[in-house]
Tab-separated table of N, CA and C in Angstrom:
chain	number	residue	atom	x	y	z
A	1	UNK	N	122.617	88.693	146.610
A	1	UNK	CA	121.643	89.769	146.543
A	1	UNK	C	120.818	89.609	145.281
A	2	UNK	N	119.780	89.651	145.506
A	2	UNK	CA	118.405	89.829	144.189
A	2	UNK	C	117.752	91.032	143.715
A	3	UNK	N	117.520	91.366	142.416
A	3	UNK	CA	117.130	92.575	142.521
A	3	UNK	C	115.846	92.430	141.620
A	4	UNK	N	114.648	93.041	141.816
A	4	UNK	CA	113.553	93.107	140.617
A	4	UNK	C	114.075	93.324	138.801
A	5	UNK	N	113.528	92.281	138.125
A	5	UNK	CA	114.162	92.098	136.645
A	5	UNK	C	112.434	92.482	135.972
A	6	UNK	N	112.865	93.754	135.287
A	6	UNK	CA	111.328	94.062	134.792
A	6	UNK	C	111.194	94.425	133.299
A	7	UNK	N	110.698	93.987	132.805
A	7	UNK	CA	110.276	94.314	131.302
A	7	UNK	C	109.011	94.787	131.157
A	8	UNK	N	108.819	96.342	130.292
A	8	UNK	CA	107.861	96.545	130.288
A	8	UNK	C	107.660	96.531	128.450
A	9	UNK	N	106.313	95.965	128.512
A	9	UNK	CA	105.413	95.898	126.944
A	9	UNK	C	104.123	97.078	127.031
A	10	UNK	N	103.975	97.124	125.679
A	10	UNK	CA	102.310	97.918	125.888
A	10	UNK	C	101.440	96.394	126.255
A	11	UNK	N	100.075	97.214	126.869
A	11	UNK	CA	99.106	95.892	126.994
A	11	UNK	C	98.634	95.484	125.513
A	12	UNK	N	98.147	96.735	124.335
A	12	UNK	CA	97.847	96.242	123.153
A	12	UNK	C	98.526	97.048	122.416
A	13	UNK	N	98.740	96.165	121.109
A	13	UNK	CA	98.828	96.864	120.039
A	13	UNK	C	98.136	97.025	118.566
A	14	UNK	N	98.830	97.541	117.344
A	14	UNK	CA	97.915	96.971	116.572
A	14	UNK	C	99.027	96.076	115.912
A	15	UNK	N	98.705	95.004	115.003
A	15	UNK	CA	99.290	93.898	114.351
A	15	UNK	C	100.289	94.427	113.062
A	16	UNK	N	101.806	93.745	113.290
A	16	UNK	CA	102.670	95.081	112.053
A	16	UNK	C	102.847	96.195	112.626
A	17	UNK	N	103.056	96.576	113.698
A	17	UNK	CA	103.465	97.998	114.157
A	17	UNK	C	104.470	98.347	115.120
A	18	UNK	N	105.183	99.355	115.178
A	18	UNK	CA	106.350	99.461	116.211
A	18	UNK	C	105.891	99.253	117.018
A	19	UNK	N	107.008	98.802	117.816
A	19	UNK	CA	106.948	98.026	119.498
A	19	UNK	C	108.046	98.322	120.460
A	20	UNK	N	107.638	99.218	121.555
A	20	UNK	CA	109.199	99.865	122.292
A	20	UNK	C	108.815	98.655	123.347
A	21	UNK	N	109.970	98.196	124.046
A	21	UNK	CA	110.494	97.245	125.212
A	21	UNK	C	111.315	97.833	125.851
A	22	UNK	N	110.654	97.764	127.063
A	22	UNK	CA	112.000	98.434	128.313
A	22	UNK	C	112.183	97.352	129.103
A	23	UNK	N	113.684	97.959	129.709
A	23	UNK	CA	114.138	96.654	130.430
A	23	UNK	C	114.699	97.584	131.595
A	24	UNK	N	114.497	96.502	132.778
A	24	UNK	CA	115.060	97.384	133.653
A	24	UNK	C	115.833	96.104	135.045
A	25	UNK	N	117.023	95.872	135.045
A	25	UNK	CA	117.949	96.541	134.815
A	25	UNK	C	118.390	96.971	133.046
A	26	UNK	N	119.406	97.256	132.516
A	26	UNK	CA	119.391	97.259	131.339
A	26	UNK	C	119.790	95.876	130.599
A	27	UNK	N	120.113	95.713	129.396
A	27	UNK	CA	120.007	93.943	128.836
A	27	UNK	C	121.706	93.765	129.319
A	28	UNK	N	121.830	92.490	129.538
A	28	UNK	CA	123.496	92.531	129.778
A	28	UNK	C	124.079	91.320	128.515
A	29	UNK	N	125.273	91.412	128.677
A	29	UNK	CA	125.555	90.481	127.015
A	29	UNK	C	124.769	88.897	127.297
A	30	UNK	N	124.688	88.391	125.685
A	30	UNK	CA	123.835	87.163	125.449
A	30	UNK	C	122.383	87.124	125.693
A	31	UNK	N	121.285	88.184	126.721
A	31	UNK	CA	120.428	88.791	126.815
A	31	UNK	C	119.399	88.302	125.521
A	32	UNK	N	118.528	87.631	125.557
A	32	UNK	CA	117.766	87.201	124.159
A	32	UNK	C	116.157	87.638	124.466
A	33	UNK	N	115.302	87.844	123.578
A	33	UNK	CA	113.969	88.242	124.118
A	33	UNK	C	112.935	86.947	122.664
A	34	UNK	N	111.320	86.666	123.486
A	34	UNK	CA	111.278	85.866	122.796
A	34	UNK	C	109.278	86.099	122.471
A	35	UNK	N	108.650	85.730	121.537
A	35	UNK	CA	107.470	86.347	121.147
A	35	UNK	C	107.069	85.006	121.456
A	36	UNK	N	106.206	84.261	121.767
A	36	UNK	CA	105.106	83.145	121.875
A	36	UNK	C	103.888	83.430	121.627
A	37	UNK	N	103.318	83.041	120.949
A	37	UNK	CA	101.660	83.286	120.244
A	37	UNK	C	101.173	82.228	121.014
A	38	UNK	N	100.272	82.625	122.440
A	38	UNK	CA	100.432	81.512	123.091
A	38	UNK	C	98.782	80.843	122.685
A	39	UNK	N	97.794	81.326	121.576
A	39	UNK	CA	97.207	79.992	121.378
A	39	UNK	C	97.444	78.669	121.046
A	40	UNK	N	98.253	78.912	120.238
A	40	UNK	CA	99.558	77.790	120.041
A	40	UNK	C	100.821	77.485	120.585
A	41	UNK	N	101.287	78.018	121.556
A	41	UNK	CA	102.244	78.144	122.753
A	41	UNK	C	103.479	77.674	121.544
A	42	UNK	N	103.355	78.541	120.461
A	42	UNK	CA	104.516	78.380	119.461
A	42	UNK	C	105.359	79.944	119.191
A	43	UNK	N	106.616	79.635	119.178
A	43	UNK	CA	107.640	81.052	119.176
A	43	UNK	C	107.807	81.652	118.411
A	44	UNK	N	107.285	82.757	118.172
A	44	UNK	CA	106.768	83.365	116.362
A	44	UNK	C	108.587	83.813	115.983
A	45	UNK	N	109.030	84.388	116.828
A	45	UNK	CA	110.106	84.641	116.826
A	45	UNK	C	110.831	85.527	117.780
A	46	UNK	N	112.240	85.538	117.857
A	46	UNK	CA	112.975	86.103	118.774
A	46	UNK	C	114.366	86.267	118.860
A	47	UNK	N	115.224	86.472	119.850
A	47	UNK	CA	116.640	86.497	118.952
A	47	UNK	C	117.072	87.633	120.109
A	48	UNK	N	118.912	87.453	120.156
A	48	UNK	CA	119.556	88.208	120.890
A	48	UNK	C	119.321	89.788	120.914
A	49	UNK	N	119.497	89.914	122.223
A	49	UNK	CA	119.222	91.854	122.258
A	49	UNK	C	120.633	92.278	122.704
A	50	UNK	N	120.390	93.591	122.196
A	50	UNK	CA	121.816	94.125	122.225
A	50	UNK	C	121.867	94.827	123.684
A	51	UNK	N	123.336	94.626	123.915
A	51	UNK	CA	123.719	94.802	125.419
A	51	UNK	C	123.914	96.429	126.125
A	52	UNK	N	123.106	96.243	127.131
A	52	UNK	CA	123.448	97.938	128.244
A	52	UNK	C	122.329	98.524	127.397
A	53	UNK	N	121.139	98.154	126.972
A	53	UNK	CA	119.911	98.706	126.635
A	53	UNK	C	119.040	98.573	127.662
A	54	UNK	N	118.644	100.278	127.382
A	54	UNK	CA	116.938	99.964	128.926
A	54	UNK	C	115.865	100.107	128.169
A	55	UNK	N	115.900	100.181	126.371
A	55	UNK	CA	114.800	100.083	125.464
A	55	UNK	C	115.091	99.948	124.214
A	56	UNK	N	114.094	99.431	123.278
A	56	UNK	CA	114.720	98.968	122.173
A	56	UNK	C	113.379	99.223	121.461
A	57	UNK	N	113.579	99.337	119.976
A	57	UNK	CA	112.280	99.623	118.718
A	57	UNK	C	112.254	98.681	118.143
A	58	UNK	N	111.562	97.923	118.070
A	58	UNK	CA	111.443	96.763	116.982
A	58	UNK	C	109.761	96.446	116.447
A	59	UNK	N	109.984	95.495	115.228
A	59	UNK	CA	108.497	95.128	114.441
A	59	UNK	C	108.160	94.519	115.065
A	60	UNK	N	106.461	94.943	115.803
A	60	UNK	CA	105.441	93.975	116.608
A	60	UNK	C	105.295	93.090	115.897
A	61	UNK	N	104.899	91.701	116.429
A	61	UNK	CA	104.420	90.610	115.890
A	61	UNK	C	102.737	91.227	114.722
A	62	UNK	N	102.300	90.125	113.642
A	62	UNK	CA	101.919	90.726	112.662
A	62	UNK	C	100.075	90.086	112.853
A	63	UNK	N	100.351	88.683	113.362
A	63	UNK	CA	98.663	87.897	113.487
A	63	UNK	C	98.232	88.421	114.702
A	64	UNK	N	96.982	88.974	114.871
A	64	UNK	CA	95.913	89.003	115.937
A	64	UNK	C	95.933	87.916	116.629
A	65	UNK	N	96.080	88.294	117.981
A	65	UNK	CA	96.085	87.594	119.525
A	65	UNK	C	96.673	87.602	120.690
A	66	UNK	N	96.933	87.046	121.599
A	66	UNK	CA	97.683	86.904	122.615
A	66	UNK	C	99.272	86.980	122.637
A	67	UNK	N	100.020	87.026	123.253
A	67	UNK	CA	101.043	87.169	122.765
A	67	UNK	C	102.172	87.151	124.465
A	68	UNK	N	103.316	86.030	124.778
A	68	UNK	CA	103.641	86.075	126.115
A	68	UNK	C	105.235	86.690	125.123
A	69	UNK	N	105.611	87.608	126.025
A	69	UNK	CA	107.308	87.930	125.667
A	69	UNK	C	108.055	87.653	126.742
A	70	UNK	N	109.257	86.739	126.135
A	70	UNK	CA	109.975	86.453	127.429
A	70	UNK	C	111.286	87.333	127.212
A	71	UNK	N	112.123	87.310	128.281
A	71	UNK	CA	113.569	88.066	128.402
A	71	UNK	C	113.986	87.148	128.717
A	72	UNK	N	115.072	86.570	128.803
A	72	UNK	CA	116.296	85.032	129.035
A	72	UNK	C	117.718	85.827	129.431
A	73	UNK	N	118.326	85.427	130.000
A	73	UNK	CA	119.450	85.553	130.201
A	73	UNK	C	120.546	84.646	129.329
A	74	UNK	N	121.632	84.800	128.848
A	74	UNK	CA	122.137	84.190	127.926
A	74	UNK	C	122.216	82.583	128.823
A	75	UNK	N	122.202	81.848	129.941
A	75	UNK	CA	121.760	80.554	130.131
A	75	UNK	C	120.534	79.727	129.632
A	76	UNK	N	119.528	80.683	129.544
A	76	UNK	CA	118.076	80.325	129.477
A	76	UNK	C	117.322	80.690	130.215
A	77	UNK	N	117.712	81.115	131.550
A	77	UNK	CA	116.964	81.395	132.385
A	77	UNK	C	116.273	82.849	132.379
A	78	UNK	N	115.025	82.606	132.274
A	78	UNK	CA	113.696	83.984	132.455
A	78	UNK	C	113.734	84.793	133.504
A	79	UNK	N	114.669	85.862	132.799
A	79	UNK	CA	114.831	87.125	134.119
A	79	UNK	C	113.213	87.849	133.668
A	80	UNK	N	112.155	87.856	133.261
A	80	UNK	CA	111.303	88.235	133.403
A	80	UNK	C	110.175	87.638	131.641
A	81	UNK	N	108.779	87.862	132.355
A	81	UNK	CA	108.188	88.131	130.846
A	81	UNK	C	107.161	88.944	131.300
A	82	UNK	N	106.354	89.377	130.020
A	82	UNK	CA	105.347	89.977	129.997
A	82	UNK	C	104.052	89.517	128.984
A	83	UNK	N	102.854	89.907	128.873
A	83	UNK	CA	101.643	90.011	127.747
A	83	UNK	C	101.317	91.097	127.394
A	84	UNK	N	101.143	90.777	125.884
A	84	UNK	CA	101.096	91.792	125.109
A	84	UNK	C	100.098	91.213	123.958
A	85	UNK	N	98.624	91.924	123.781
A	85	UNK	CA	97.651	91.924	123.227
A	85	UNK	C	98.289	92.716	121.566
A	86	UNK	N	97.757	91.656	120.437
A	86	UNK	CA	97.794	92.102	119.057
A	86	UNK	C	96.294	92.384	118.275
A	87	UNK	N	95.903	93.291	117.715
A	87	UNK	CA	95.005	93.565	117.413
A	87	UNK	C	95.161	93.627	115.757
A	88	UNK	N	93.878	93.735	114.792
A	88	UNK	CA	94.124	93.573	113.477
A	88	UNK	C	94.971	94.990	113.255
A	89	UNK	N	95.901	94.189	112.375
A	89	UNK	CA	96.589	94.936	111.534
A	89	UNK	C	96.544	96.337	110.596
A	90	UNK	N	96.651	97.417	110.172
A	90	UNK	CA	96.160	98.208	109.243
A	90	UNK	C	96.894	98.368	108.359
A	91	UNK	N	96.800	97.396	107.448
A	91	UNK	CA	97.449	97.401	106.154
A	91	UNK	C	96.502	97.002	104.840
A	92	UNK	N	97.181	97.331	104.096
A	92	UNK	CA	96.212	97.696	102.773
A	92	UNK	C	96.796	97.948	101.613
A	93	UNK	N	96.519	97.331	100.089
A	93	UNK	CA	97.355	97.597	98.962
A	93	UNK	C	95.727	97.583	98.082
A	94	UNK	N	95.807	99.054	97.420
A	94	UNK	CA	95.411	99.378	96.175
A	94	UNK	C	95.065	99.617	94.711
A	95	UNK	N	95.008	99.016	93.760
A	95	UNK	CA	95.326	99.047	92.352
A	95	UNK	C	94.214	99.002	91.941
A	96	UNK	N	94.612	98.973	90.254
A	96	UNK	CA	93.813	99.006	89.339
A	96	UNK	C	93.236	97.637	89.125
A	97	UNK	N	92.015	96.867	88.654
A	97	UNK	CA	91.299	95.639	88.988
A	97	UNK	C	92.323	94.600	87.577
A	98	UNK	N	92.209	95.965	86.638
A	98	UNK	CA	92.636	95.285	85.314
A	98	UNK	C	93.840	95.992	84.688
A	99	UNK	N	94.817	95.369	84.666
A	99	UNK	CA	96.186	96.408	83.370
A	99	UNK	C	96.772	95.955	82.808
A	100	UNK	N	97.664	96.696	81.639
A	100	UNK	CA	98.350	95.846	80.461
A	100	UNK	C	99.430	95.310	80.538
A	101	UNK	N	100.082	94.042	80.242
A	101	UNK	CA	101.060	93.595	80.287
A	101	UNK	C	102.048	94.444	79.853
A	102	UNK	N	103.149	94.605	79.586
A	102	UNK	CA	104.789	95.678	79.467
A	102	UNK	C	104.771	96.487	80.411
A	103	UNK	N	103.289	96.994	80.818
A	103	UNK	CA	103.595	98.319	81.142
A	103	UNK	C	103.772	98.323	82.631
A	104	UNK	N	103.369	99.265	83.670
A	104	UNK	CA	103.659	99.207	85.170
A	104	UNK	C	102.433	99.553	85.303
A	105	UNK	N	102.089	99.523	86.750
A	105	UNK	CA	100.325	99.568	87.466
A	105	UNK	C	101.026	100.892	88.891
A	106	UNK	N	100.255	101.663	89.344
A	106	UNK	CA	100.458	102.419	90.501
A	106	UNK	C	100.028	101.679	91.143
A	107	UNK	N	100.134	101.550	92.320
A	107	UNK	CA	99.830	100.345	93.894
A	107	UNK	C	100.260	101.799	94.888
A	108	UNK	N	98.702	101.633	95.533
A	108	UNK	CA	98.825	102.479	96.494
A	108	UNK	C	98.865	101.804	97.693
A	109	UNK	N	99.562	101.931	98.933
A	109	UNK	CA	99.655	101.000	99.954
A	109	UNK	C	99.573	101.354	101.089
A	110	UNK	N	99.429	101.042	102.282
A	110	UNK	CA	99.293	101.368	104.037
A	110	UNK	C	99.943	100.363	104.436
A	111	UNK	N	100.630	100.533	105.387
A	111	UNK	CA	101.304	99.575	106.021
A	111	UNK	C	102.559	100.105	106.931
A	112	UNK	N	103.259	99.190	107.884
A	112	UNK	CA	104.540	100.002	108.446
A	112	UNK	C	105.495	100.171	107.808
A	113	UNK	N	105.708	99.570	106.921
A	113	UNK	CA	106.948	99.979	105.826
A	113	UNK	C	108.407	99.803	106.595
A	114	UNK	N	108.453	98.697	107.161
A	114	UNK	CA	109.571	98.263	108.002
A	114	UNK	C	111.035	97.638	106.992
A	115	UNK	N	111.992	97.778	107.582
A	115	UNK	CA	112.868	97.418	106.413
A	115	UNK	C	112.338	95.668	105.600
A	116	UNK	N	112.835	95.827	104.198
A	116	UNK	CA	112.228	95.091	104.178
A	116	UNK	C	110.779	94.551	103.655
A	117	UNK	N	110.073	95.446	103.863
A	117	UNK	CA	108.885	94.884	103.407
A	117	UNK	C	108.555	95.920	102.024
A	118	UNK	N	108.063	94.947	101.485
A	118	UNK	CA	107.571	95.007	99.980
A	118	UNK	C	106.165	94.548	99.612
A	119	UNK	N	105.897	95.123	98.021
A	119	UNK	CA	104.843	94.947	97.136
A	119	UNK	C	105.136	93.518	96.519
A	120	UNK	N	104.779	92.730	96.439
A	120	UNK	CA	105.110	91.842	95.104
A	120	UNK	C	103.664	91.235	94.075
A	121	UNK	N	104.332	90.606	93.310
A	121	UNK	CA	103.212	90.630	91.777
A	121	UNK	C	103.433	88.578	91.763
A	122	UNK	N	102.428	87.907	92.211
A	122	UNK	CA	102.480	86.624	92.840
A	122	UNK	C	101.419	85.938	91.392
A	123	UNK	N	101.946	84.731	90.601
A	123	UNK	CA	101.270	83.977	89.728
A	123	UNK	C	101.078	82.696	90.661
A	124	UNK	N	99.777	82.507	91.062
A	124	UNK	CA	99.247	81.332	91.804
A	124	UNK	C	99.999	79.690	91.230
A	125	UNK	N	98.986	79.821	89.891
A	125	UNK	CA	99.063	78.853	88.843
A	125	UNK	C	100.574	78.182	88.947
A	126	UNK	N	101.813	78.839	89.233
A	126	UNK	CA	102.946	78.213	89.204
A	126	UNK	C	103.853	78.601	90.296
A	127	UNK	N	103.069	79.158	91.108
A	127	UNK	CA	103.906	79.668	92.658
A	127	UNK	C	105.024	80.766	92.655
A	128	UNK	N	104.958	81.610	91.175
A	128	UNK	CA	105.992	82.037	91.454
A	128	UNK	C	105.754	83.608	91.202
A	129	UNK	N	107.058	84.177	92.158
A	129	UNK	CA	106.751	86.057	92.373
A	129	UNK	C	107.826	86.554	91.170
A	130	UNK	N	106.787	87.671	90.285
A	130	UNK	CA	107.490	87.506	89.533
A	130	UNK	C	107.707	89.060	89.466
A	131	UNK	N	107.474	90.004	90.299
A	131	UNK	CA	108.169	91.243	90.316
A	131	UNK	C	108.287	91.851	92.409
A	132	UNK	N	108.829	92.585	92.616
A	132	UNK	CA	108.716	92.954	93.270
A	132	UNK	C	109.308	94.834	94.048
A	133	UNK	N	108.650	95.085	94.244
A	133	UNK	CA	109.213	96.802	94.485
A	133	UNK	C	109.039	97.026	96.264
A	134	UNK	N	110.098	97.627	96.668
A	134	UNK	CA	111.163	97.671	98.061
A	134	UNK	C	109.777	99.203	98.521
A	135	UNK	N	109.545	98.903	99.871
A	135	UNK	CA	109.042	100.005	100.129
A	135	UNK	C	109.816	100.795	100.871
A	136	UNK	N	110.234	101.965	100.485
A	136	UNK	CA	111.063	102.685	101.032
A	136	UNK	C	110.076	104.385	101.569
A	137	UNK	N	108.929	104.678	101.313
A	137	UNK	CA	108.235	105.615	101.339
A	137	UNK	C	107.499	106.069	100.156
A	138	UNK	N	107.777	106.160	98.962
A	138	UNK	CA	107.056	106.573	97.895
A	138	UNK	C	106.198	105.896	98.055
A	139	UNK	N	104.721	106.991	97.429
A	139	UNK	CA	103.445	106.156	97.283
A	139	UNK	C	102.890	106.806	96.731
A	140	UNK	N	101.849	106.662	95.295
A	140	UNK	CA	101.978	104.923	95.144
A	140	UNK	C	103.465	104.871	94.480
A	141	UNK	N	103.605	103.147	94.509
A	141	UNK	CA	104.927	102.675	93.810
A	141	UNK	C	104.283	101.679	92.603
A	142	UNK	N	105.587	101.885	91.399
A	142	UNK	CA	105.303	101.463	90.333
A	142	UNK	C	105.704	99.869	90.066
A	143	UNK	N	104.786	98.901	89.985
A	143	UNK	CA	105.073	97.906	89.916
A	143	UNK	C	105.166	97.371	88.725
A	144	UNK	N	106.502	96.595	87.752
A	144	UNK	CA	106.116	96.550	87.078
A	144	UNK	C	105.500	95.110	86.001
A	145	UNK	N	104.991	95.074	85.354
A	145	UNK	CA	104.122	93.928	84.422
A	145	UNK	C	104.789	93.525	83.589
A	146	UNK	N	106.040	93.363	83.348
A	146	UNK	CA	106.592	92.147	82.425
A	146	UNK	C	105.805	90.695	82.524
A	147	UNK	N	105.007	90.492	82.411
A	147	UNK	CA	104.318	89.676	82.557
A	147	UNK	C	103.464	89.185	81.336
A	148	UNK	N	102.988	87.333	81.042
A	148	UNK	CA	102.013	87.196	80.144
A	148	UNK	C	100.543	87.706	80.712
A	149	UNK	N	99.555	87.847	79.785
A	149	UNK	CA	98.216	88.384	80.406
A	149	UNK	C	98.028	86.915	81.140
A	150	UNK	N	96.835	87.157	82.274
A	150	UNK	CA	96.530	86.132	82.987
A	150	UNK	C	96.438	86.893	84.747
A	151	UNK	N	95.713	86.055	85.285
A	151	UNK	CA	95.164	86.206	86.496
A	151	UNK	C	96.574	86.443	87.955
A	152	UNK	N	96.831	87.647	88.364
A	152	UNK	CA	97.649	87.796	89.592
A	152	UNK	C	97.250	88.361	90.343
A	153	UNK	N	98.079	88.045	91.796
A	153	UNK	CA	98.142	88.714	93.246
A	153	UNK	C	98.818	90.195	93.368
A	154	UNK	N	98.528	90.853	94.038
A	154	UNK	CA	99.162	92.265	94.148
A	154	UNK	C	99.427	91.904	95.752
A	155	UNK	N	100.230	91.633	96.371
A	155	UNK	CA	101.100	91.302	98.157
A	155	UNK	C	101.157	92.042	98.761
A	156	UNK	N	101.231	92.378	100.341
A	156	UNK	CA	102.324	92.975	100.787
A	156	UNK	C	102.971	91.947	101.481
A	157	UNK	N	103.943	92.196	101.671
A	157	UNK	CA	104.968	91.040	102.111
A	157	UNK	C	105.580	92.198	103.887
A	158	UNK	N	105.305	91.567	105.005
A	158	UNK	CA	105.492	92.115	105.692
A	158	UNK	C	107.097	91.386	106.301
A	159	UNK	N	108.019	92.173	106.118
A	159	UNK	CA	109.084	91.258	106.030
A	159	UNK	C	109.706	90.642	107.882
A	160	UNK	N	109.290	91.126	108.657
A	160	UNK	CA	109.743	91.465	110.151
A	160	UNK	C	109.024	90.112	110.545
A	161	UNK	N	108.062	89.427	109.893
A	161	UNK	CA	107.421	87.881	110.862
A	161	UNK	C	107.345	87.431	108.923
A	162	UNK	N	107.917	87.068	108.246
A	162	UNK	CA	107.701	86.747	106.753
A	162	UNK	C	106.407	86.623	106.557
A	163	UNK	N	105.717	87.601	106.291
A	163	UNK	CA	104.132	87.103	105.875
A	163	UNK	C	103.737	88.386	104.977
A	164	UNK	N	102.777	87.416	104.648
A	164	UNK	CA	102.203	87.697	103.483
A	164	UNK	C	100.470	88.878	103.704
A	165	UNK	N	100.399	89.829	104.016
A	165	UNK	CA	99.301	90.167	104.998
A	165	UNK	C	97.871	90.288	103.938
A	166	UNK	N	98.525	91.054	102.891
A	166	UNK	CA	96.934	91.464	102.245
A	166	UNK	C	97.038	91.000	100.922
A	167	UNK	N	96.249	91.032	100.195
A	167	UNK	CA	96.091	89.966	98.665
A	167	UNK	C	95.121	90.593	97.799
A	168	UNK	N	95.481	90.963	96.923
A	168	UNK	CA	94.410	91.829	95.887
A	168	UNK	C	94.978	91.195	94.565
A	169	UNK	N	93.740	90.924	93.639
A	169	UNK	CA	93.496	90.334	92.384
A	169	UNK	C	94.026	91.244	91.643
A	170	UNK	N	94.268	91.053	90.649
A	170	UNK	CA	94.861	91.799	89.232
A	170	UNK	C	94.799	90.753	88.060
A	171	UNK	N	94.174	91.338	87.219
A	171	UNK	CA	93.947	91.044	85.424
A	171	UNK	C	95.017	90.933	84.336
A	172	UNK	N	96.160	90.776	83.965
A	172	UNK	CA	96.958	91.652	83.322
A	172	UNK	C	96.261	91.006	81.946
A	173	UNK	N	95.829	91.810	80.829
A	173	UNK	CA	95.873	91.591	79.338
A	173	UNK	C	96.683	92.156	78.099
């Protein structure tokens, strides 16, 4: 006996934002679901779903575009997929253009604030992050400038697809 295996997605979303998935029957164990950015028919990411679910909340994929989601059965085999349209993102980090080294800067921010994702304070010149503050809801959050004066990034780090979304200059003297 066969029965209809259905997953439902929204048609769009926006980029960085919750994403409900229904499943119908519900997921059964080993059950995996999978994101493909199919201009590049490459797997942004994906990973086991938890079992006797008929819906689940998770972080939408974060780049603008197309987007195929598959459902697998723990063999491999595609008990269903769907498309799901990503649209730009609405995220955004705020500060001051110029501030003093010791001290901290307010950073005002937009974004989903998914576990995980953070502010960070990025020195080009040597690749390295050299503060970072957890977004948990406060806003703005205090970032702080232990830092020599010289030219930095103000991040958000969207932690759910590791990326890096928005980029704002900072002065420290």
């Amino acid at each position: 006996l066969s029965f209809a295996q259905v997953l439902v997605v929204p048609k769009e979303i926006k980029g960085a934002s919750d994403l409900t998935v229904a499943f119908d029957p519900p997921t059964a164990p080993g059950d995996q679901i999978s994101f493909v950015f199919e201009a590049m028919n490459w797997e942004v990411y994906g990973g086991r779903l938890p079992e006797n679910r008929e819906m689940i909340h998770l972080a939408g994929p974060s780049d603008p575009g197309e987007y195929r989601i598959n459902w697998y059965s723990e063999d491999g085999e595609i008990r269903n997929e769907s498309s799901l349209r990503v649209t730009d993102p609405e995220i955004w980090v705020n500060g001051p253009d110029v501030a003093k080294a010791g001290q901290g800067v307010l950073v005002e921010w937009f974004g989903p604030r998914f576990e995980g994702d953070r502010i960070l304070l990025y020195r080009e010149t040597d690749g390295m992050y050299l503060a970072e503050v957890m977004l948990k809801g406060e806003n703005p959050v205090l970032l702080p400038l232990d830092v020599e004066p010289g030219r930095y990034e103000v991040l958000y780090w969207y932690d759910a697809t590791k990326s890096i979304m928005v980029r704002e200059w900072l002065t420290v003297e």
